[in-house]
Amino acid sequence: MSETLGSGDISTRLRRVAELARRSPELVFTTLAHLIDLEMMREAYRRTRKDGSPGIDGRTGRDYEERLEENLRDLLERFRSGRYRAPAVKRVYIPKADGKSLRPIGIPTFEDKVLQRAVWMVMEAVYEQDFLDFSYGFRPGRSAHQALQALWRGLMDMGGGWIIDVDIQGFFDTLDKKQLRGFLDKRVRDGVIRRAIGKWMKAGVMEGDRVTYPEAGTPQGGVISPLLANVYLHEVVDVWFEKTVKPRMQGAAFLIRYADDMLIVCAVERDARRILEVLPKRLTKYGLTLHPEKTRLLRFKKPEGGSPSQTFNFLGFTHHWGKSLKGNWVVKRRTEGKRFGRALREIAHWCKKHRHLGLDVQHRVLSLKLRGHFGYYGITGNSPALGRFRYEARRIWHKWLIRRSQRAYLTWEAFLRLEQRYPLPPPIVVHSLLRHTRETMNRGAGCGKSARPDL
């Protein structure tokens, strides 16, 4: 296990499971629930976020903590005996990246999160040995930036290529539960664990006072949901691509997947068109559908003869070709326009709502927001977008400071003097392309030859 657990005994037990799963890829585990004891429940509670929104029972993490040992013992006993009942998930809506529409998310009860976390810890020890290297989403020790780096390295090694931008329509809501149970049967058949997963899959969704029971999809908002989604896509896409598709390709090809966001890159156009022809059939077989408008095939080659190359978005970044400082064509990334606008709208909303607070409080919160933005989007080559973001954030802050009252007008000269006392953090590159490449070379990882960054 890549993550250090709170208890050495828990870590040892899960390492044994992981080692057994790694050495025996065909082994089916029928006894795993005994690993979930009170000690593991405490560890699951420790890992569960305490300040999240409460579920349908209204209990928060602090409420649960008041009688923690008693609550954990009772939860463990109900889980083992089969008396545990999965409560309905509360549905709420949050804005999408376009700022115009909403998307639903689910909020389980806090107790449900704790038990799902405990089951996730055990199942992760098994499935982490099966998942392939090009899968990055919701896995320990893996991140979106590692997926972006692998994509950059593959494109640079290949000199660009033909990209299938895959978008599965409503994946988490349309996943076939029967097919998922079949996939789980290949590795985990422990009755206690599978019974709990079955209850989560059948749990209803409460919206207002109405409870519905979806026939498809994974438990909304649940800790276990990303793992189940990875199990599903591992069987439907990853293994199929690695064992069936790649051997039939004329040229090089690779896949990068982060949860249900994925790109298939081919060096040869004919290969890409063949994949795009059979991919809908493959997904339909397992109850999934490609989004007809968002799924596309694009040519992403170095610009030649003055004709610009197409661009594409992945994990919040727009990828495009550009000239390096040495004058060579390289793959560059900038903040995706929708993400850029959404982040600024969030800052504007906060400044408007909290303009009555003291300057020290406003400065502290805005600094945290900017550092968080730079922490994700601070990637090599994206410095111009980071600078624009800080510039626009300053303008927004100034706008709402002069609206604190009718007599609170603040000139730019006065605002510049105020900034000397309350400076916003500078835009910095947190994720260095050169550092990532060196780390990859040191690990000996990657497909094909290692790409040298042309900065």
Short mmCIF file of C-alpha atoms in Angstrom, two decimals, residues 34-436:
data_model
loop_
_atom_site.label_atom_id
_atom_site.label_comp_id
_atom_site.label_asym_id
_atom_site.label_seq_id
_atom_site.Cartn_x
_atom_site.Cartn_y
_atom_site.Cartn_z
CA HIS A 34 -12.72 -10.22 8.93
CA LEU A 35 -10.07 -7.57 8.20
CA ILE A 36 -12.59 -4.85 9.05
CA ASP A 37 -12.44 -4.70 12.82
CA LEU A 38 -12.82 -1.89 15.34
CA GLU A 39 -9.27 -0.74 14.76
CA MET A 40 -9.89 -0.37 11.03
CA MET A 41 -13.18 1.40 11.71
CA ARG A 42 -11.29 3.95 13.80
CA GLU A 43 -8.85 4.43 10.93
CA ALA A 44 -11.73 4.81 8.48
CA TYR A 45 -13.27 7.44 10.75
CA ARG A 46 -9.94 9.27 10.95
CA ARG A 47 -9.75 9.44 7.16
CA THR A 48 -13.32 10.62 6.72
CA ARG A 49 -13.80 14.35 6.27
CA LYS A 50 -15.52 15.77 9.35
CA ASP A 51 -16.71 19.13 7.98
CA GLY A 52 -18.72 17.83 5.03
CA SER A 53 -22.41 18.51 4.59
CA PRO A 54 -24.69 16.13 6.55
CA GLY A 55 -26.81 13.51 4.82
CA ILE A 56 -30.52 12.86 5.23
CA ASP A 57 -30.15 12.16 8.97
CA GLY A 58 -28.66 15.61 9.63
CA ARG A 59 -25.76 14.18 11.68
CA THR A 60 -22.40 15.86 11.24
CA GLY A 61 -18.96 14.49 11.97
CA ARG A 62 -18.90 16.36 15.27
CA ASP A 63 -22.23 14.80 16.27
CA TYR A 64 -20.89 11.34 15.50
CA GLU A 65 -17.74 12.00 17.50
CA GLU A 66 -19.64 12.63 20.76
CA ARG A 67 -20.15 8.86 21.24
CA LEU A 68 -17.51 7.69 18.81
CA GLU A 69 -16.55 4.29 20.27
CA GLU A 70 -20.16 3.32 20.84
CA ASN A 71 -21.14 4.43 17.34
CA LEU A 72 -18.27 2.57 15.68
CA ARG A 73 -18.95 -0.64 17.62
CA ASP A 74 -22.61 -0.51 16.70
CA LEU A 75 -21.83 0.18 13.06
CA LEU A 76 -19.34 -2.69 12.92
CA GLU A 77 -21.81 -5.11 14.49
CA ARG A 78 -24.57 -4.16 12.04
CA PHE A 79 -22.16 -4.48 9.11
CA ARG A 80 -21.01 -7.97 10.13
CA SER A 81 -24.47 -9.28 11.02
CA GLY A 82 -26.10 -7.92 7.88
CA ARG A 83 -28.45 -5.62 9.81
CA TYR A 84 -26.88 -2.49 8.34
CA ARG A 85 -29.29 -0.61 6.09
CA ALA A 86 -27.88 1.81 3.54
CA PRO A 87 -29.71 5.15 3.90
CA ALA A 88 -30.85 7.15 0.90
CA VAL A 89 -28.42 9.70 -0.51
CA LYS A 90 -29.38 13.38 -0.37
CA ARG A 91 -29.26 15.04 -3.77
CA VAL A 92 -28.16 18.66 -4.19
CA TYR A 93 -27.17 20.68 -7.23
CA ILE A 94 -24.00 22.67 -7.89
CA PRO A 95 -23.08 24.90 -10.88
CA LYS A 96 -21.31 23.33 -13.85
CA ALA A 97 -18.18 24.80 -15.37
CA ASP A 98 -20.23 26.86 -17.84
CA GLY A 99 -21.83 28.74 -14.94
CA LYS A 100 -25.27 28.38 -16.55
CA SER A 101 -26.45 24.86 -15.75
CA LEU A 102 -26.40 22.67 -12.64
CA ARG A 103 -25.24 19.14 -12.02
CA PRO A 104 -26.49 16.83 -9.28
CA ILE A 105 -24.26 15.42 -6.54
CA GLY A 106 -25.08 13.02 -3.75
CA ILE A 107 -24.38 13.44 -0.03
CA PRO A 108 -24.40 10.19 2.00
CA THR A 109 -24.78 10.17 5.77
CA PHE A 110 -21.59 10.50 7.78
CA GLU A 111 -21.92 6.95 9.14
CA ASP A 112 -22.30 5.65 5.60
CA LYS A 113 -19.09 7.42 4.60
CA VAL A 114 -17.17 5.78 7.46
CA LEU A 115 -18.30 2.27 6.55
CA GLN A 116 -17.70 2.84 2.85
CA ARG A 117 -14.21 4.06 3.67
CA ALA A 118 -13.47 0.86 5.63
CA VAL A 119 -14.70 -1.34 2.78
CA TRP A 120 -12.79 0.81 0.28
CA MET A 121 -9.54 0.29 2.21
CA VAL A 122 -9.83 -3.49 1.92
CA MET A 123 -10.96 -3.57 -1.69
CA GLU A 124 -8.31 -1.08 -2.74
CA ALA A 125 -5.61 -3.49 -1.54
CA VAL A 126 -6.93 -6.02 -4.06
CA TYR A 127 -7.75 -3.88 -7.07
CA GLU A 128 -4.67 -1.68 -7.00
CA GLN A 129 -2.77 -4.76 -8.13
CA ASP A 130 -5.05 -5.15 -11.16
CA PHE A 131 -5.48 -1.56 -12.39
CA LEU A 132 -3.24 -0.59 -15.29
CA ASP A 133 -0.61 2.12 -15.28
CA PHE A 134 -2.48 4.56 -17.54
CA SER A 135 -5.39 4.84 -15.07
CA TYR A 136 -4.94 7.80 -12.72
CA GLY A 137 -8.27 8.88 -11.23
CA PHE A 138 -9.04 8.30 -7.54
CA ARG A 139 -6.08 6.03 -6.93
CA PRO A 140 -3.54 6.32 -4.08
CA GLY A 141 -0.30 8.02 -5.00
CA ARG A 142 -1.68 9.19 -8.35
CA SER A 143 -2.89 12.62 -9.38
CA ALA A 144 -4.28 14.62 -12.26
CA HIS A 145 -0.87 16.20 -12.77
CA GLN A 146 0.71 12.79 -13.24
CA ALA A 147 -1.92 12.07 -15.91
CA LEU A 148 -1.12 15.40 -17.58
CA GLN A 149 2.60 14.65 -17.47
CA ALA A 150 2.11 11.19 -18.99
CA LEU A 151 -0.01 12.73 -21.74
CA TRP A 152 2.61 15.40 -22.44
CA ARG A 153 5.42 12.86 -22.51
CA GLY A 154 3.49 10.55 -24.88
CA LEU A 155 2.59 13.38 -27.27
CA MET A 156 6.16 14.67 -27.34
CA ASP A 157 7.58 11.19 -27.94
CA MET A 158 5.10 10.64 -30.76
CA GLY A 159 5.40 14.14 -32.17
CA GLY A 160 1.67 14.60 -31.80
CA GLY A 161 -0.97 12.37 -33.26
CA TRP A 162 -4.66 11.70 -33.78
CA ILE A 163 -6.63 12.08 -30.57
CA ILE A 164 -9.98 10.60 -29.67
CA ASP A 165 -11.48 12.82 -26.99
CA VAL A 166 -13.81 10.32 -25.30
CA ASP A 167 -16.85 11.53 -23.37
CA ILE A 168 -19.13 8.89 -21.86
CA GLN A 169 -22.61 10.34 -21.47
CA GLY A 170 -23.75 10.28 -17.84
CA PHE A 171 -21.32 7.52 -16.89
CA PHE A 172 -21.90 7.46 -13.13
CA ASP A 173 -25.67 7.47 -13.68
CA THR A 174 -25.82 4.83 -16.43
CA LEU A 175 -23.32 2.24 -15.21
CA ASP A 176 -24.97 -1.20 -15.44
CA LYS A 177 -25.27 -2.66 -11.93
CA LYS A 178 -25.63 -6.24 -13.17
CA GLN A 179 -22.46 -5.95 -15.24
CA LEU A 180 -20.65 -4.42 -12.26
CA ARG A 181 -21.63 -7.35 -10.05
CA GLY A 182 -20.18 -9.67 -12.66
CA PHE A 183 -16.90 -7.76 -12.70
CA LEU A 184 -16.70 -7.84 -8.90
CA ASP A 185 -17.28 -11.61 -8.95
CA LYS A 186 -13.95 -12.04 -10.70
CA ARG A 187 -12.04 -10.83 -7.63
CA VAL A 188 -14.17 -10.29 -4.52
CA ARG A 189 -16.94 -12.67 -3.44
CA ASP A 190 -16.85 -12.08 0.30
CA GLY A 191 -20.51 -12.28 1.34
CA VAL A 192 -20.43 -9.56 3.98
CA ILE A 193 -18.65 -7.01 1.79
CA ARG A 194 -20.70 -7.82 -1.30
CA ARG A 195 -23.93 -7.56 0.69
CA ALA A 196 -22.96 -4.06 1.85
CA ILE A 197 -22.04 -3.01 -1.70
CA GLY A 198 -25.36 -4.36 -2.94
CA LYS A 199 -27.22 -2.27 -0.37
CA TRP A 200 -25.35 0.87 -1.40
CA MET A 201 -26.15 0.21 -5.04
CA LYS A 202 -29.84 -0.16 -4.21
CA ALA A 203 -30.02 2.81 -1.82
CA GLY A 204 -32.44 5.48 -2.94
CA VAL A 205 -31.84 9.12 -3.79
CA MET A 206 -33.74 11.72 -1.78
CA GLU A 207 -34.56 15.00 -3.49
CA GLY A 208 -36.73 17.18 -1.29
CA ASP A 209 -39.24 14.81 0.32
CA ARG A 210 -39.21 12.32 -2.54
CA VAL A 211 -37.08 9.16 -2.70
CA THR A 212 -36.33 7.46 -6.02
CA TYR A 213 -34.48 4.23 -6.72
CA PRO A 214 -32.34 4.45 -9.90
CA GLU A 215 -31.96 1.22 -11.83
CA ALA A 216 -28.43 2.09 -12.97
CA GLY A 217 -25.41 3.96 -11.65
CA THR A 218 -23.08 3.86 -8.66
CA PRO A 219 -23.83 5.19 -5.13
CA GLN A 220 -23.92 8.96 -5.61
CA GLY A 221 -21.25 10.86 -3.73
CA GLY A 222 -20.14 7.74 -1.89
CA VAL A 223 -16.54 6.98 -0.98
CA ILE A 224 -16.89 3.59 -2.65
CA SER A 225 -18.28 5.03 -5.91
CA PRO A 226 -14.95 6.00 -7.58
CA LEU A 227 -13.49 2.56 -6.84
CA LEU A 228 -16.50 0.79 -8.33
CA ALA A 229 -16.30 3.09 -11.36
CA ASN A 230 -12.62 2.23 -11.81
CA VAL A 231 -13.41 -1.49 -11.58
CA TYR A 232 -16.05 -1.05 -14.30
CA LEU A 233 -13.92 0.98 -16.69
CA HIS A 234 -10.91 -1.25 -16.03
CA GLU A 235 -12.85 -4.16 -17.49
CA VAL A 236 -14.76 -2.27 -20.19
CA VAL A 237 -12.02 0.03 -21.51
CA ASP A 238 -8.56 -0.50 -20.02
CA VAL A 239 -8.12 -4.25 -20.44
CA TRP A 240 -9.86 -4.16 -23.83
CA PHE A 241 -7.54 -1.42 -25.09
CA GLU A 242 -4.37 -3.07 -23.77
CA LYS A 243 -5.07 -6.65 -24.85
CA THR A 244 -7.34 -6.29 -27.88
CA VAL A 245 -6.82 -2.86 -29.46
CA LYS A 246 -3.10 -2.13 -29.17
CA PRO A 247 -1.89 -5.39 -30.73
CA ARG A 248 -3.97 -4.59 -33.84
CA MET A 249 -2.63 -1.06 -34.33
CA GLN A 250 -0.33 -0.19 -37.24
CA GLY A 251 1.43 2.52 -35.27
CA ALA A 252 1.97 3.58 -31.67
CA ALA A 253 -1.06 4.26 -29.49
CA PHE A 254 -1.71 5.00 -25.83
CA LEU A 255 -4.58 5.73 -23.49
CA ILE A 256 -4.75 8.17 -20.59
CA ARG A 257 -7.73 7.82 -18.26
CA TYR A 258 -8.68 9.85 -15.19
CA ALA A 259 -11.95 8.34 -13.88
CA ASP A 260 -14.34 8.65 -16.85
CA ASP A 261 -12.27 11.35 -18.59
CA MET A 262 -10.08 9.69 -21.18
CA LEU A 263 -8.02 10.33 -24.30
CA ILE A 264 -6.85 7.78 -26.86
CA VAL A 265 -3.84 8.95 -28.87
CA CYS A 266 -2.76 7.25 -32.10
CA ALA A 267 0.20 7.97 -34.35
CA VAL A 268 -1.73 6.77 -37.43
CA GLU A 269 -5.04 8.29 -38.52
CA ARG A 270 -6.41 4.96 -39.74
CA ASP A 271 -5.88 3.42 -36.29
CA ALA A 272 -7.77 6.25 -34.62
CA ARG A 273 -10.70 5.94 -37.02
CA ARG A 274 -10.86 2.17 -36.50
CA ILE A 275 -11.00 2.65 -32.72
CA LEU A 276 -13.65 5.34 -33.02
CA GLU A 277 -15.70 2.96 -35.15
CA VAL A 278 -15.67 0.06 -32.67
CA LEU A 279 -15.63 2.02 -29.39
CA PRO A 280 -19.38 2.85 -29.39
CA LYS A 281 -20.19 -0.84 -29.90
CA ARG A 282 -17.89 -1.81 -27.04
CA LEU A 283 -19.52 0.68 -24.67
CA THR A 284 -23.06 -0.17 -25.76
CA LYS A 285 -22.38 -3.80 -24.85
CA TYR A 286 -21.96 -2.63 -21.24
CA GLY A 287 -24.80 -0.12 -21.11
CA LEU A 288 -22.70 2.99 -21.83
CA THR A 289 -23.07 5.62 -24.55
CA LEU A 290 -20.65 8.06 -26.13
CA HIS A 291 -21.73 11.68 -25.98
CA PRO A 292 -22.55 12.52 -29.64
CA GLU A 293 -21.34 16.12 -29.44
CA LYS A 294 -18.45 16.02 -26.98
CA THR A 295 -16.73 12.91 -28.34
CA ARG A 296 -14.55 13.86 -31.29
CA LEU A 297 -11.53 12.90 -33.35
CA LEU A 298 -8.96 15.62 -33.87
CA ARG A 299 -5.61 16.02 -35.52
CA PHE A 300 -3.02 17.20 -33.03
CA LYS A 301 0.19 17.48 -35.05
CA LYS A 302 2.87 20.10 -35.11
CA PRO A 303 1.70 23.06 -37.24
CA GLU A 304 2.97 22.80 -40.80
CA GLY A 305 2.73 25.20 -43.71
CA GLY A 306 1.14 27.90 -41.60
CA SER A 307 -1.97 25.81 -40.82
CA PRO A 308 -2.72 25.83 -37.07
CA SER A 309 -3.19 22.60 -35.17
CA GLN A 310 -6.41 21.80 -33.31
CA THR A 311 -6.59 22.13 -29.55
CA PHE A 312 -8.29 20.00 -26.92
CA ASN A 313 -9.17 20.23 -23.23
CA PHE A 314 -8.22 17.69 -20.59
CA LEU A 315 -8.37 17.96 -16.80
CA GLY A 316 -8.89 21.72 -16.83
CA PHE A 317 -6.16 22.59 -19.34
CA THR A 318 -6.29 23.52 -23.02
CA HIS A 319 -3.49 21.70 -24.87
CA HIS A 320 -1.94 23.35 -27.91
CA TRP A 321 1.29 23.51 -29.86
CA GLY A 322 3.62 26.45 -29.27
CA LYS A 323 7.22 27.50 -29.70
CA SER A 324 9.66 26.92 -26.85
CA LEU A 325 12.33 29.41 -25.82
CA LYS A 326 14.68 27.52 -28.15
CA GLY A 327 12.29 27.94 -31.06
CA ASN A 328 11.11 24.34 -31.22
CA TRP A 329 7.51 23.15 -31.34
CA VAL A 330 6.35 21.76 -27.99
CA VAL A 331 3.02 20.82 -26.42
CA LYS A 332 1.87 23.62 -24.14
CA ARG A 333 -0.97 23.87 -21.64
CA ARG A 334 -3.03 26.84 -20.48
CA THR A 335 -5.98 27.12 -18.12
CA GLU A 336 -9.18 26.08 -19.86
CA GLY A 337 -11.39 29.10 -20.51
CA LYS A 338 -14.44 27.72 -18.71
CA ARG A 339 -12.40 26.88 -15.62
CA PHE A 340 -10.75 30.31 -15.69
CA GLY A 341 -14.09 32.09 -15.83
CA ARG A 342 -15.70 29.90 -13.19
CA ALA A 343 -12.86 30.50 -10.73
CA LEU A 344 -13.13 34.27 -11.20
CA ARG A 345 -16.91 34.15 -10.75
CA GLU A 346 -16.42 32.30 -7.46
CA ILE A 347 -14.00 34.99 -6.27
CA ALA A 348 -16.40 37.75 -7.34
CA HIS A 349 -19.27 36.06 -5.51
CA TRP A 350 -17.20 35.73 -2.34
CA CYS A 351 -15.98 39.34 -2.46
CA LYS A 352 -19.50 40.62 -2.99
CA LYS A 353 -20.94 38.55 -0.15
CA HIS A 354 -18.14 39.30 2.35
CA ARG A 355 -17.17 42.86 1.47
CA HIS A 356 -18.24 43.96 4.96
CA LEU A 357 -15.46 41.91 6.60
CA GLY A 358 -12.19 43.44 7.75
CA LEU A 359 -9.36 43.79 5.27
CA ASP A 360 -7.18 41.30 7.12
CA VAL A 361 -9.89 38.63 6.87
CA GLN A 362 -10.58 39.34 3.20
CA HIS A 363 -6.88 39.29 2.41
CA ARG A 364 -6.36 35.96 4.18
CA VAL A 365 -9.24 34.22 2.39
CA LEU A 366 -8.39 35.64 -1.03
CA SER A 367 -4.78 34.59 -0.58
CA LEU A 368 -5.91 31.05 0.17
CA LYS A 369 -8.11 31.02 -2.92
CA LEU A 370 -5.31 32.25 -5.17
CA ARG A 371 -2.79 29.79 -3.72
CA GLY A 372 -5.29 27.00 -4.30
CA HIS A 373 -5.73 28.10 -7.92
CA PHE A 374 -1.98 28.35 -8.47
CA GLY A 375 -1.53 25.01 -6.72
CA TYR A 376 -3.47 23.25 -9.47
CA TYR A 377 -3.00 25.44 -12.53
CA GLY A 378 0.58 26.43 -11.75
CA ILE A 379 2.10 24.23 -14.44
CA THR A 380 5.04 24.85 -16.76
CA GLY A 381 4.01 27.10 -19.66
CA ASN A 382 0.87 28.44 -17.95
CA SER A 383 2.45 31.51 -16.36
CA PRO A 384 0.58 34.02 -18.58
CA ALA A 385 -2.80 32.61 -17.51
CA LEU A 386 -1.73 32.66 -13.86
CA GLY A 387 -0.71 36.29 -14.18
CA ARG A 388 -4.03 37.22 -15.80
CA PHE A 389 -5.91 35.42 -13.06
CA ARG A 390 -4.14 37.38 -10.33
CA TYR A 391 -4.69 40.64 -12.24
CA GLU A 392 -8.44 39.98 -12.60
CA ALA A 393 -8.71 38.89 -8.96
CA ARG A 394 -7.16 42.21 -7.90
CA ARG A 395 -9.67 44.13 -10.04
CA ILE A 396 -12.55 42.19 -8.50
CA TRP A 397 -11.31 42.84 -4.98
CA HIS A 398 -10.95 46.55 -5.72
CA LYS A 399 -14.43 46.66 -7.27
CA TRP A 400 -16.12 45.32 -4.16
CA LEU A 401 -14.00 47.29 -1.73
CA ILE A 402 -15.31 50.55 -3.22
CA ARG A 403 -18.85 49.23 -2.76
CA ARG A 404 -18.56 48.74 0.98
CA SER A 405 -20.51 51.97 1.44
CA GLN A 406 -21.35 55.18 -0.41
CA ARG A 407 -18.30 56.86 1.12
CA ALA A 408 -15.89 53.99 0.67
CA TYR A 409 -14.58 54.99 -2.77
CA LEU A 410 -11.04 53.73 -3.18
CA THR A 411 -8.81 55.11 -5.94
CA TRP A 412 -6.30 52.84 -7.65
CA GLU A 413 -3.49 54.83 -6.07
CA ALA A 414 -4.94 54.20 -2.61
CA PHE A 415 -5.53 50.54 -3.51
CA LEU A 416 -1.87 50.16 -4.54
CA ARG A 417 -0.81 51.55 -1.18
CA LEU A 418 -3.20 49.13 0.53
CA GLU A 419 -1.62 46.26 -1.44
CA GLN A 420 1.75 47.01 0.10
CA ARG A 421 0.26 45.97 3.42
CA TYR A 422 -2.01 43.23 2.06
CA PRO A 423 -0.21 41.78 -0.98
CA LEU A 424 -1.89 38.95 -2.83
CA PRO A 425 0.37 35.92 -3.51
CA PRO A 426 2.34 36.04 -6.76
CA PRO A 427 1.56 33.56 -9.56
CA ILE A 428 4.05 30.71 -9.34
CA VAL A 429 4.65 27.48 -11.23
CA VAL A 430 4.14 24.71 -8.67
CA HIS A 431 4.33 21.73 -11.02
CA SER A 432 7.60 21.91 -12.93
CA LEU A 433 7.74 19.97 -16.16
CA LEU A 434 11.48 19.53 -15.80
CA ARG A 435 11.16 18.18 -12.25
CA HIS A 436 8.42 15.73 -13.24
#
